Structure formats: structure tokens, C-alpha cells
Coordinates of C-alpha atoms in Angstrom, one line a residue:
M99 CA -73.0 92.0 129.6
P100 CA -74.6 93.1 126.3
R101 CA -77.6 95.3 126.8
S102 CA -80.3 96.6 124.6
S103 CA -79.7 99.9 122.9
T104 CA -81.9 102.6 121.5
S105 CA -79.4 105.1 120.1
S106 CA -81.0 108.1 118.5
A107 CA -78.7 108.1 115.5
T108 CA -78.8 104.4 114.7
T109 CA -80.9 101.7 116.4
F110 CA -78.9 98.8 117.9
D111 CA -80.3 95.7 119.6
Y112 CA -77.3 95.3 121.9
E113 CA -74.4 97.4 123.1
V114 CA -70.9 96.4 124.3
D115 CA -67.5 98.0 124.5
F116 CA -65.7 95.4 122.5
L117 CA -67.1 92.8 120.1
V118 CA -65.0 89.7 119.0
V119 CA -66.1 87.8 115.9
G120 CA -64.7 84.3 116.1
S121 CA -63.8 81.9 118.9
G122 CA -60.5 80.4 118.0
A123 CA -57.3 81.1 120.0
G124 CA -57.0 84.6 118.6
G125 CA -60.6 85.6 119.4
L126 CA -60.7 84.0 122.8
T127 CA -57.4 85.7 123.8
S128 CA -58.6 89.0 122.5
A129 CA -61.9 88.8 124.5
F130 CA -60.1 87.7 127.7
T131 CA -57.7 90.6 127.3
A132 CA -60.4 93.2 126.7
A133 CA -62.4 92.1 129.7
A134 CA -59.3 92.2 131.9
N135 CA -58.8 95.8 130.8
G136 CA -62.3 96.8 131.9
L137 CA -64.2 96.4 128.6
D138 CA -67.7 95.0 128.4
T139 CA -67.0 92.2 125.9
L140 CA -69.0 89.9 123.8
I141 CA -67.9 87.0 121.5
I142 CA -70.1 85.9 118.5
E143 CA -69.4 82.7 116.7
K144 CA -70.9 81.7 113.3
A145 CA -70.8 77.9 114.0
G146 CA -72.7 75.8 116.5
A147 CA -69.5 74.9 118.2
Y148 CA -66.6 77.1 119.4
G149 CA -62.9 76.7 118.8
G150 CA -62.6 77.2 115.1
T151 CA -59.5 75.8 113.4
T152 CA -57.6 76.0 116.6
A153 CA -59.7 73.2 118.0
L154 CA -58.7 71.0 115.0
S155 CA -55.0 71.9 115.3
G156 CA -52.0 70.6 117.1
G157 CA -52.4 73.6 119.5
N158 CA -48.7 74.5 119.2
I159 CA -47.6 78.1 119.8
W160 CA -44.5 79.8 118.5
V161 CA -43.7 83.0 120.5
P162 CA -40.1 83.5 121.4
N163 CA -39.1 84.4 125.0
N164 CA -42.5 83.4 126.5
P165 CA -42.4 82.5 130.2
T166 CA -42.5 78.8 129.5
L167 CA -39.3 79.0 127.4
V168 CA -37.6 81.3 129.9
R169 CA -38.2 78.8 132.7
E170 CA -36.5 76.1 130.5
G171 CA -33.5 78.3 130.1
L172 CA -34.3 79.0 126.5
S173 CA -34.3 82.8 126.5
D174 CA -33.2 84.6 123.3
S175 CA -31.7 87.9 122.6
R176 CA -34.0 90.2 120.8
E177 CA -31.3 90.5 118.1
D178 CA -31.4 86.7 117.4
V179 CA -35.2 86.6 117.2
R180 CA -35.2 89.6 114.8
A181 CA -32.5 88.1 112.7
Y182 CA -34.5 84.9 112.4
M183 CA -37.7 86.7 111.5
D184 CA -35.8 88.8 109.0
A185 CA -34.4 85.6 107.4
V186 CA -37.7 83.8 107.3
V187 CA -40.1 86.7 106.5
G188 CA -37.8 89.1 104.8
E189 CA -39.4 92.4 103.8
R190 CA -42.8 90.9 102.9
V191 CA -44.4 92.2 106.1
P192 CA -44.1 95.7 107.7
A193 CA -41.2 95.9 110.1
A194 CA -43.4 97.5 112.8
N195 CA -45.7 94.4 112.8
I196 CA -42.7 92.1 113.2
D197 CA -41.4 94.3 116.1
A198 CA -44.8 94.3 117.8
F199 CA -45.0 90.5 117.6
I200 CA -41.5 90.1 119.0
D201 CA -41.9 92.6 121.8
E202 CA -45.4 92.0 122.9
G203 CA -45.4 88.2 122.5
P204 CA -43.8 87.4 125.9
H205 CA -46.2 89.9 127.6
V206 CA -49.2 88.0 126.3
F207 CA -48.3 84.8 128.0
E208 CA -47.2 86.6 131.2
F209 CA -50.6 88.1 131.3
L210 CA -52.4 84.8 130.6
E211 CA -50.5 82.9 133.3
K212 CA -51.1 85.7 135.9
S213 CA -54.7 86.2 135.0
S214 CA -56.0 82.6 134.9
P215 CA -54.9 79.4 136.7
H216 CA -56.0 77.5 133.6
M217 CA -53.4 79.0 131.2
R218 CA -50.5 76.5 131.6
F219 CA -48.0 75.3 129.0
Q220 CA -45.0 73.2 128.4
W221 CA -42.0 73.3 126.0
C222 CA -42.2 70.9 123.0
T223 CA -38.8 69.5 123.8
G224 CA -36.5 69.7 120.8
Y225 CA -39.2 70.6 118.2
S226 CA -36.9 72.5 115.9
D227 CA -37.7 75.8 114.4
Y228 CA -38.6 75.2 110.8
H229 CA -35.5 76.9 109.4
P230 CA -32.9 76.3 112.2
E231 CA -30.0 76.8 109.8
K232 CA -31.0 80.4 109.2
P233 CA -29.5 83.2 111.3
G234 CA -31.2 83.2 114.7
G235 CA -32.8 79.8 114.1
R236 CA -32.9 77.3 117.0
P237 CA -32.5 73.5 116.5
R238 CA -34.0 72.9 119.9
G239 CA -37.0 75.0 119.0
R240 CA -39.2 77.7 120.5
T241 CA -42.6 75.8 120.4
I242 CA -44.8 75.4 123.4
E243 CA -48.2 73.6 123.8
P244 CA -51.0 73.6 126.4
L245 CA -50.8 71.0 129.2
P246 CA -53.5 68.3 129.0
F247 CA -56.9 69.6 130.1
D248 CA -60.0 67.9 131.5
L249 CA -62.9 69.1 129.3
K250 CA -65.3 68.2 132.1
Q251 CA -64.2 71.4 133.8
L252 CA -66.2 73.3 131.1
G253 CA -69.5 72.0 132.4
D254 CA -72.3 72.8 129.9
D255 CA -69.7 74.0 127.4
E256 CA -67.9 70.7 127.2
D257 CA -70.0 69.4 124.3
K258 CA -70.0 72.7 122.5
L259 CA -66.3 72.6 121.8
R260 CA -65.6 71.7 118.1
P261 CA -64.5 68.1 118.0
G262 CA -60.9 67.3 117.1
A263 CA -59.9 66.3 113.6
L264 CA -59.5 62.6 114.5
P265 CA -61.3 60.7 117.2
T266 CA -59.1 59.0 119.9
P267 CA -59.9 55.9 121.9
A268 CA -61.5 56.5 125.3
G269 CA -59.1 57.9 127.9
L270 CA -56.2 58.2 125.5
Y271 CA -54.5 61.6 125.1
I272 CA -51.1 62.4 123.7
T273 CA -49.2 65.7 123.6
S274 CA -47.0 66.9 120.8
K275 CA -43.8 66.3 122.7
E276 CA -45.0 62.7 123.4
F277 CA -46.0 61.9 119.9
V278 CA -42.5 62.2 118.5
R279 CA -41.4 59.4 121.0
L280 CA -44.5 57.3 120.5
N281 CA -43.9 57.4 116.8
M282 CA -40.7 55.4 117.5
V283 CA -42.5 52.7 119.6
M284 CA -41.1 50.0 117.4
R285 CA -37.6 51.5 117.4
T286 CA -36.6 53.0 120.7
W287 CA -36.9 52.3 124.4
A288 CA -38.1 55.9 124.9
G289 CA -40.9 55.1 122.5
R290 CA -41.9 52.0 124.4
R291 CA -41.8 53.8 127.7
A292 CA -43.9 56.6 126.3
A293 CA -46.5 54.0 125.1
L294 CA -46.7 52.4 128.5
A295 CA -47.0 55.7 130.3
T296 CA -49.7 56.8 127.8
G297 CA -51.7 53.6 128.3
W298 CA -51.5 53.7 132.1
R299 CA -52.6 57.4 132.0
A300 CA -55.6 56.5 129.8
V301 CA -56.7 53.9 132.4
K302 CA -56.4 56.5 135.2
S303 CA -58.4 59.0 133.1
I304 CA -61.2 56.4 132.7
V305 CA -61.3 55.4 136.3
R306 CA -61.4 59.1 137.4
R307 CA -64.1 59.8 134.8
Q308 CA -62.1 62.5 133.2
R309 CA -62.2 63.7 129.6
M310 CA -58.6 64.6 129.1
E311 CA -57.6 66.3 125.9
T312 CA -54.4 67.8 124.5
L313 CA -53.3 69.8 121.4
G314 CA -55.8 72.3 120.1
Q315 CA -58.6 70.9 122.1
A316 CA -56.7 71.6 125.3
L317 CA -55.8 75.1 124.2
V318 CA -59.3 76.1 123.3
G319 CA -60.7 74.4 126.4
R320 CA -58.3 76.3 128.7
L321 CA -59.1 79.6 127.0
R322 CA -62.8 78.9 127.0
L323 CA -62.8 78.3 130.8
A324 CA -60.8 81.5 131.4
V325 CA -63.2 83.4 129.3
K326 CA -66.2 81.8 131.0
E327 CA -64.9 82.6 134.5
A328 CA -64.3 86.2 133.4
G329 CA -68.1 86.4 132.7
I330 CA -67.7 87.0 128.9
P331 CA -70.7 85.8 126.9
L332 CA -70.2 83.7 123.8
W333 CA -73.0 83.5 121.4
L334 CA -73.0 80.4 119.1
N335 CA -74.9 80.2 115.8
T336 CA -74.5 83.9 115.4
P337 CA -72.9 84.7 112.0
M338 CA -71.8 88.2 111.2
R339 CA -73.5 89.6 108.1
S340 CA -71.7 93.0 107.8
L341 CA -69.9 95.7 109.6
I342 CA -71.8 98.9 110.5
T343 CA -70.1 102.2 110.0
D344 CA -70.9 105.8 110.8
E345 CA -70.8 108.9 108.6
A346 CA -67.0 109.1 109.1
N347 CA -66.6 105.5 107.9
S348 CA -65.5 104.4 111.3
V349 CA -66.8 101.0 112.4
V350 CA -69.4 101.2 115.1
G351 CA -70.8 97.7 115.3
V352 CA -71.9 94.5 113.5
S353 CA -75.0 93.3 111.8
A354 CA -75.5 89.6 112.6
V355 CA -78.1 86.9 112.8
R356 CA -79.0 85.2 116.1
N357 CA -81.7 82.6 116.6
G358 CA -82.7 83.2 113.0
Q359 CA -83.3 86.9 113.6
P360 CA -81.2 89.9 112.5
V361 CA -79.4 91.7 115.3
R362 CA -77.4 94.9 115.4
I363 CA -74.7 95.0 118.0
R364 CA -72.9 98.3 118.8
A365 CA -69.3 98.1 119.8
R366 CA -68.2 101.4 121.4
R367 CA -64.5 100.7 121.5
G368 CA -64.1 98.4 118.6
V369 CA -64.7 95.1 116.7
M370 CA -62.0 92.4 116.5
L371 CA -62.4 90.2 113.4
A372 CA -61.0 86.7 114.3
S373 CA -63.2 84.6 112.1
G374 CA -60.6 82.6 110.3
G375 CA -59.5 82.5 106.6
F376 CA -61.3 81.6 103.4
E377 CA -60.1 78.0 103.1
H378 CA -63.6 76.7 102.6
G379 CA -64.8 79.6 100.5
N380 CA -64.4 77.9 97.2
E381 CA -65.2 81.0 95.1
M382 CA -62.5 82.9 97.0
R383 CA -60.1 79.9 96.6
K384 CA -60.6 80.0 92.8
K385 CA -60.2 83.8 92.7
Y386 CA -57.1 84.2 94.8
L387 CA -55.1 81.0 95.4
R388 CA -52.3 79.9 93.1
D389 CA -52.9 77.2 90.4
G390 CA -52.2 73.9 92.1
G391 CA -53.8 75.1 95.3
K392 CA -57.3 76.1 94.2
D393 CA -58.9 72.7 94.8
N394 CA -60.2 72.4 98.4
Y395 CA -58.2 69.9 100.4
S396 CA -58.2 72.0 103.5
L397 CA -57.9 70.8 107.1
G398 CA -59.3 74.1 108.5
S399 CA -62.7 74.6 110.0
I400 CA -65.5 74.0 107.6
D401 CA -67.1 77.3 108.6
N402 CA -64.2 79.4 107.5
T403 CA -65.5 80.9 104.3
G404 CA -63.9 84.3 104.4
D405 CA -66.7 86.2 106.1
G406 CA -64.4 88.6 108.1
I407 CA -62.2 89.3 105.1
L408 CA -65.2 90.1 102.9
A409 CA -66.8 92.3 105.6
G410 CA -63.5 94.2 106.0
E411 CA -63.0 94.6 102.3
T412 CA -66.6 96.0 102.0
V413 CA -65.7 98.9 104.3
G414 CA -62.5 99.7 102.4
A415 CA -59.8 97.4 104.0
A416 CA -56.7 96.5 102.1
L417 CA -55.9 92.9 101.4
D418 CA -52.5 91.1 101.2
L419 CA -51.0 87.6 100.8
M420 CA -54.3 86.4 99.3
D421 CA -52.6 83.9 97.0
D422 CA -50.9 82.0 99.8
A423 CA -51.9 79.5 102.5
W424 CA -50.5 77.6 105.4
W425 CA -50.0 74.7 103.0
M426 CA -49.9 71.1 104.2
P427 CA -49.2 67.9 102.2
A428 CA -52.2 65.8 102.9
F429 CA -54.4 62.9 101.6
K430 CA -58.1 62.5 101.6
R431 CA -59.5 59.3 103.2
P432 CA -62.5 57.6 101.6
D433 CA -64.6 58.9 104.5
S434 CA -63.6 62.5 103.4
I435 CA -61.5 63.1 106.4
M436 CA -58.3 64.9 105.5
H437 CA -55.0 63.7 107.0
C438 CA -52.0 66.0 107.2
M439 CA -48.6 64.4 106.4
V440 CA -46.2 66.0 108.9
S441 CA -44.2 63.1 110.5
E442 CA -44.7 60.7 107.5
R443 CA -42.5 62.8 105.3
S444 CA -39.5 62.1 107.6
V445 CA -40.2 58.3 107.5
P446 CA -36.7 57.1 106.5
R447 CA -37.7 54.4 104.0
S448 CA -39.9 56.7 101.9
I449 CA -39.7 59.1 99.0
I450 CA -42.2 61.4 97.2
V451 CA -42.3 61.5 93.4
N452 CA -44.1 63.5 90.8
Q453 CA -45.9 62.6 87.6
H454 CA -42.6 61.8 86.0
G455 CA -41.6 59.4 88.8
M456 CA -39.0 61.8 90.0
R457 CA -38.2 63.4 93.4
F458 CA -38.6 67.2 93.2
T459 CA -37.6 68.5 96.6
N460 CA -36.5 67.5 100.1
E461 CA -39.5 65.4 101.3
S462 CA -38.7 66.2 105.0
A463 CA -38.8 70.0 104.5
P464 CA -41.3 72.2 106.4
Y465 CA -44.7 71.6 105.0
V466 CA -45.3 75.1 103.6
T467 CA -41.9 74.9 101.9
F468 CA -42.8 71.5 100.5
V469 CA -46.1 72.5 99.0
H470 CA -44.6 75.8 97.7
E471 CA -42.2 73.7 95.7
Q472 CA -44.9 71.3 94.6
I473 CA -47.1 74.1 93.3
A474 CA -44.3 76.2 91.7
G475 CA -43.1 73.1 89.8
K476 CA -46.6 72.0 88.8
H477 CA -45.9 68.6 90.3
E478 CA -49.2 66.7 89.9
P479 CA -50.0 64.0 90.8
V480 CA -47.7 63.3 93.7
W481 CA -47.2 59.9 95.3
F482 CA -45.7 59.0 98.7
I483 CA -43.8 55.7 98.2
F484 CA -42.6 53.5 101.0
D485 CA -41.8 49.8 101.7
A486 CA -42.8 47.1 104.1
K487 CA -40.2 47.9 106.7
A488 CA -41.5 51.5 106.9
K489 CA -45.0 50.1 107.4
N490 CA -43.9 47.8 110.2
R491 CA -41.8 50.4 111.9
Y492 CA -43.6 53.7 111.8
Q493 CA -47.0 55.4 112.0
I494 CA -48.3 56.3 108.5
G495 CA -51.6 58.0 108.0
A496 CA -52.5 57.5 111.7
I497 CA -52.1 53.7 111.1
M498 CA -49.7 52.3 113.7
P499 CA -47.2 49.5 113.1
G500 CA -49.0 46.2 113.3
Q501 CA -52.3 47.7 112.2
K502 CA -53.6 46.9 108.7
F503 CA -54.4 49.7 106.3
P504 CA -58.2 49.9 105.8
E505 CA -59.4 48.0 102.8
S506 CA -61.3 51.1 101.7
W507 CA -58.0 52.9 101.1
F508 CA -57.1 50.2 98.6
D509 CA -60.6 50.0 97.1
S510 CA -60.7 53.8 96.5
G511 CA -57.3 54.0 94.9
L512 CA -55.9 56.2 97.7
L513 CA -53.4 53.4 98.6
V514 CA -51.7 51.1 96.1
T515 CA -49.4 48.2 96.8
A516 CA -47.3 45.8 94.7
D517 CA -44.6 43.2 95.2
T518 CA -42.1 45.0 92.9
V519 CA -41.2 48.6 92.3
D520 CA -41.9 48.2 88.6
E521 CA -45.4 46.8 89.2
L522 CA -46.1 49.6 91.7
A523 CA -45.1 52.2 89.1
R524 CA -47.4 50.6 86.5
R525 CA -50.3 50.6 88.9
I526 CA -50.0 54.3 89.7
Q527 CA -49.4 55.0 86.0
L528 CA -45.9 56.4 86.4
P529 CA -42.9 55.5 84.1
A530 CA -41.4 52.4 85.7
A531 CA -37.9 52.9 84.5
E532 CA -37.8 56.5 86.0
V533 CA -39.3 55.4 89.3
A534 CA -36.7 52.6 89.6
R535 CA -33.9 55.0 88.7
T536 CA -35.1 57.5 91.3
L537 CA -35.4 54.9 94.0
N538 CA -31.9 53.5 93.3
R539 CA -30.4 57.0 93.4
Y540 CA -32.1 57.7 96.7
N541 CA -31.0 54.4 98.1
G542 CA -27.4 55.3 97.2
F543 CA -27.8 58.6 99.1
A544 CA -29.2 56.7 102.1
C545 CA -26.2 54.4 102.1
S546 CA -23.7 57.3 101.9
G547 CA -25.6 59.5 104.3
K548 CA -25.8 62.5 102.0
D549 CA -28.7 63.5 99.8
E550 CA -26.8 65.1 96.9
D551 CA -30.0 66.2 95.2
F552 CA -32.0 68.0 97.8
G553 CA -30.1 67.9 101.1
R554 CA -32.6 65.7 103.0
G555 CA -31.5 65.1 106.5
E556 CA -29.2 68.1 106.8
S557 CA -31.6 70.3 108.8
A558 CA -32.5 69.5 112.4
Y559 CA -36.1 69.9 111.4
D560 CA -35.8 67.2 108.8
N561 CA -34.7 64.7 111.5
Y562 CA -37.1 65.7 114.3
Y563 CA -39.6 63.1 113.2
G564 CA -37.0 60.7 111.9
D565 CA -35.6 57.5 113.4
P566 CA -32.8 58.3 115.9
T567 CA -31.4 54.8 115.6
L568 CA -30.2 55.6 112.1
P569 CA -27.0 57.6 111.1
V570 CA -29.3 60.0 109.2
P571 CA -32.7 59.9 111.0
A572 CA -34.6 61.0 107.9
M573 CA -33.0 58.6 105.4
D574 CA -32.8 54.8 104.9
V575 CA -32.9 52.5 101.9
I576 CA -36.3 51.4 100.4
D577 CA -35.9 47.8 99.5
K578 CA -38.3 45.5 101.3
A579 CA -41.4 44.3 99.5
P580 CA -44.3 44.8 99.3
F581 CA -44.1 48.5 98.3
Y582 CA -46.8 51.1 98.8
A583 CA -47.9 54.4 97.3
I584 CA -50.3 57.0 98.8
R585 CA -51.9 59.7 96.6
M586 CA -51.0 63.0 98.1
R587 CA -52.7 66.4 97.7
A588 CA -51.7 70.0 98.2
G589 CA -53.7 70.6 101.3
D590 CA -53.7 73.5 103.8
L591 CA -54.3 74.3 107.4
G592 CA -56.0 77.6 106.4
T593 CA -55.3 80.6 104.2
K594 CA -52.6 83.2 104.9
G595 CA -54.1 86.2 103.2
G596 CA -56.4 88.7 104.7
L597 CA -56.9 92.2 106.1
V598 CA -53.8 94.4 106.3
H599 CA -53.3 95.9 109.8
N600 CA -50.7 97.9 111.6
E601 CA -48.6 97.2 114.7
H602 CA -51.7 97.9 116.9
G603 CA -53.9 95.4 115.0
Q604 CA -55.9 98.2 113.4
V605 CA -57.1 97.4 110.0
L606 CA -55.8 99.7 107.2
R607 CA -57.2 101.0 103.9
G608 CA -55.2 100.7 100.7
T609 CA -54.1 104.3 101.3
G610 CA -52.6 103.3 104.7
E611 CA -55.3 105.1 106.6
I612 CA -56.7 103.5 109.7
I613 CA -60.3 102.2 109.7
E614 CA -61.2 103.4 113.1
R615 CA -62.4 100.8 115.7
L616 CA -61.7 97.8 113.4
Y617 CA -59.1 95.2 114.3
A618 CA -58.1 91.8 112.9
T619 CA -56.1 88.8 113.9
G620 CA -55.4 85.2 113.0
N621 CA -56.2 84.1 109.5
T622 CA -58.6 87.0 109.0
A623 CA -55.5 89.1 108.8
A624 CA -52.5 89.0 106.4
A625 CA -50.0 86.8 108.2
V626 CA -47.1 88.4 110.1
M627 CA -45.1 85.3 108.9
G628 CA -45.4 86.5 105.3
N629 CA -45.1 83.6 102.8
D630 CA -43.2 81.4 105.2
Y631 CA -43.4 79.6 108.6
A632 CA -41.0 80.2 111.5
G633 CA -41.9 77.1 113.5
A634 CA -44.7 74.9 114.8
G635 CA -47.4 77.3 116.2
A636 CA -46.5 80.3 114.0
T637 CA -50.2 80.5 113.1
I638 CA -51.7 80.3 116.6
G639 CA -48.9 82.3 118.3
P640 CA -49.3 85.5 116.3
A641 CA -53.1 85.1 116.4
M642 CA -53.0 85.3 120.1
V643 CA -50.5 88.1 120.2
F644 CA -52.3 90.4 117.9
G645 CA -55.6 89.5 119.5
Y646 CA -54.1 90.8 122.8
I647 CA -52.5 93.9 121.1
G648 CA -55.8 94.9 119.5
A649 CA -57.8 94.5 122.7
R650 CA -55.4 96.6 124.7
H651 CA -55.3 99.3 122.1
A652 CA -59.1 99.4 122.1
A653 CA -59.2 99.6 125.9
C654 CA -56.8 102.6 125.8
R655 CA -58.9 104.6 123.3
R656 CA -61.5 107.1 124.3

């Protein structure tokens, strides 16, 4: 427990061994690891709710050879994992950091499973790696997710968890592996069975007075309960103001604000910065992000304004990857809620066109890849075009088949509809002849089963969210009126750039020297995935791994 301090050299209000700034998956994992290794640990959180962007996320985790995958018979050779990381990341990230992620990743989840009965996961069956065609890639995927979790187990902390991105009906909860089947409720018997099972489960949850959650809510809930049972304090509404250093420029603690009062917290073994990226720091977005991505359409935590990155930079930390983000095609609803377009881009009867009415990439490609192409080609505005059969068959924008699109979507200009393709093009101010030509060309590809322009449907990832009843799950003709168009944005799940660290999670100066007792993980750190994305959960997975690595390193130092 933190205790008051009256150090003769510098006055501190509290002292601990290890201080974690931030309460997402990376921070919670780091704190739990530190405490398990005998360190007196404290977590401080800027917001009035814990969970960060993890709580808003799908809660997926990409860590090869973790125990859940091994039990499923999905072990990998180290050579295959390294080959895949080399193919995806290249030389953009230090080799030692990639090696640490590969080698320590399985140990993180072995430790979590052994140390807490709450840390339980399942394989997201068949959720392909994002680049399965590359050396070492896996079409069956390496992604896991937390099992559903009853938030009522958290007691007083139940209502302090950051709410999910979208509210769900009472009792209803859906895992990632279930969503892909439910999305085909109008097309497959597997989808219908999943819908029945989900409905029955919701009834049971209500009868039992449970508050079951999945995805990021379940992951944070499970980690929070593990941390709580380990006796680790978590202070909400406690923003960090700066790092405190000694005469040797080593980090010795943090200056923060708690209950409106300044507090100085000494950290004898180290400080872990896990406070997220700068996705909602608009000045930093304008300064660092690429043209086409500077405007803020982020789905990350509203409290992520780059505090940890700026604090690290102030004490001399090097920065990297600051121009990049975990990009996500998205649209902004009239109520200002951002919706990420993951599965929609594999809706067979749809295409995405630019300001010239032309396709510009494989619509079904991994989302970071898609937005990289969008930004690099200066494609703006971008429209998602689909037809009536797509609307009646598939979920689009969290609107299920049979549901009407909200009138506010039409009134705001987010969604436009017309009885003909020509009229639709005119209403969204695109050249009608080019839109018609693009649509006809795509329809020809859909009939032949081969996208000769961009290879849509050739990757297992393209087809994961597609329609398995079709010859090419991600492709079908667009020919049934009325036609629709949704205005898309270059959104993001958070930023990729941040503090440079070594294989131990220790933050480095521009010279390569270590800043003693300072660690970073998650989106506060420069991503181990470099400019790309290995698979679903390649944000959360490395955040947890380097949170664990840094805490263990701090525990071993004297």
C-alpha cells in the first residue's frame, strides 16, 4: 500500500515500489505482474473510470503460442512466428523487441492463468491473421479473447468501468467468435442457431441477475478483479502532471493531482507509462499525423491526449512512429458516436469509391492497410456503396437486417439513398458515368469470381466476415434497388507512435541510453508492430506482454 514519505532529499507524499500510470490491459497486467513479484504497487488513472481504450475495444489478443492456442492444437514453431513478424513488420522495429514479444508472450498468459482464476480465454475460431498469405501467416488465426464475465463480481468497481462503445440490450452479450456467425443470421443455419443461443443466454442472464459482458469489457473486468484481489490500489481521477527525476536524470516518481490537490509519488523500482496514445490530443494530431489523418475521428478513449508521451519526451525520451496510427475506416453518427467498419467492408454486395467515383484498393483488406491506401492516395471523400439485398442480408453500421436505418442518418447526410445508381451518384456529388462504370466492372469481377483490379477475396482475411454461401464470400453483384451510400472517414483505434523502449520495456533516449526506472507499454510506446498489424489483438497483446516484461525487470533490479 502507498505510504507517506518524508525523504530528506526530495519530499514525497506517498512511496511505492512500482507505479503504473494508466488502467487499460497493459497497465493492469503490469501492475498485477509487479505485485506477484513482490513489489508494492499503485495504479493511477487520469479518468473517472478505469479501462482506457481496452474497455472500448473488441478485447482481442494476438500473442502466438499462448496456452489457449496450444490447447487448441495451434502451436507454432518459433521460426514461423519470426518469419511472419519479419514479413509484417520488417526492419521498422528493433529485432530485440520483436524477439522479446515472441519469446515472452506465452509466459505472460501462463502466468495470468496460474495466478488468477479469473484470467480465462478462448480461441476466436478461424479469425485469420491479417496477412495470412505472408510467410508464417495463419489463415486459421492466432487471436484469442476473454470468456464472458459477470461484472457484478467487481462489487463497488462495477460502475467504475468505462462503458463500452455501444450500449447493448439488457442481458445480451456476444463474443467475437459468435459475431461472425450472427452476422450471417439471414444466410446460414449456423447464424440462426447462434441467434437462438444468444437470445436464450440473455434470458438466463436476466433471470440470474447477472451483468454479463464480453470483448474489452470482459478483459478489463477480469484484469480488474485479479488486481483487486491482489490488493493493488487503483486511484481514479488522478492525472499525472510530470515525471520526477534525480540529479542523475533517473526517474524517481511522478507528480500528479488527486482530489484536486497536487501529490508527489515516489516509485523506488520504477514507473510504467501505460496511459494510451495521443488520439484525442488534437494539437499532437496536427503536429505528427499524416495529411488525411489529422482530423479527429478516433474511437479511442477520450482521455488519451498524449500525457505519457509528453512526460517521457520532457525527460529526454526518444519518439518513433509518431506519424502513424491504428487506422480504422469509420463513420460518425449524428449523435457523435464513431462506428468502426470492420465486417461491413466484406459485405459482398458493396464497394468503396473515392471522389472520382472509382475503387482505389481492396475494400476487404485489413483496416490499417485500407486507410494507409486511402491516405497515401489522397482519396477524399470516400463512400461505401451497397444495395437493398445487402441491407436485407447483413449487419451494416450495427443496424441488423430487418431494422430500418435511423432517419437522422438520412437527415444529416451520413446516409444517402436512391432508386438508381445514377441518381445516387448525383446525390453524393460524384461523376455518375464513372460510378456506373466502376459498379459494372466490379459486378463483372463478382460474376467471374476474380477481382482483377485489387484481388478482393483472395485472402482468408478478406473472406472471414464474408458470406460463406457464395463462391467468393467477399464478392457479389450490386444490382438491387434502392442503392445506398455511407460517408466514410479515416478513423483510428488509437495512435501507434510513442516512446522508444528496449526489449526490457525500458524507455530510451535519442542516444540509445536508458532512462533509468522508466518503462512504457501500449500506445504510450512506439508499436512493436511497426507500421502494420499482424492480426486482431495486435494492439492489446503487445501492451500486455511489455507491461509484464517491464514489471519483471523492475522487480529484479536493486
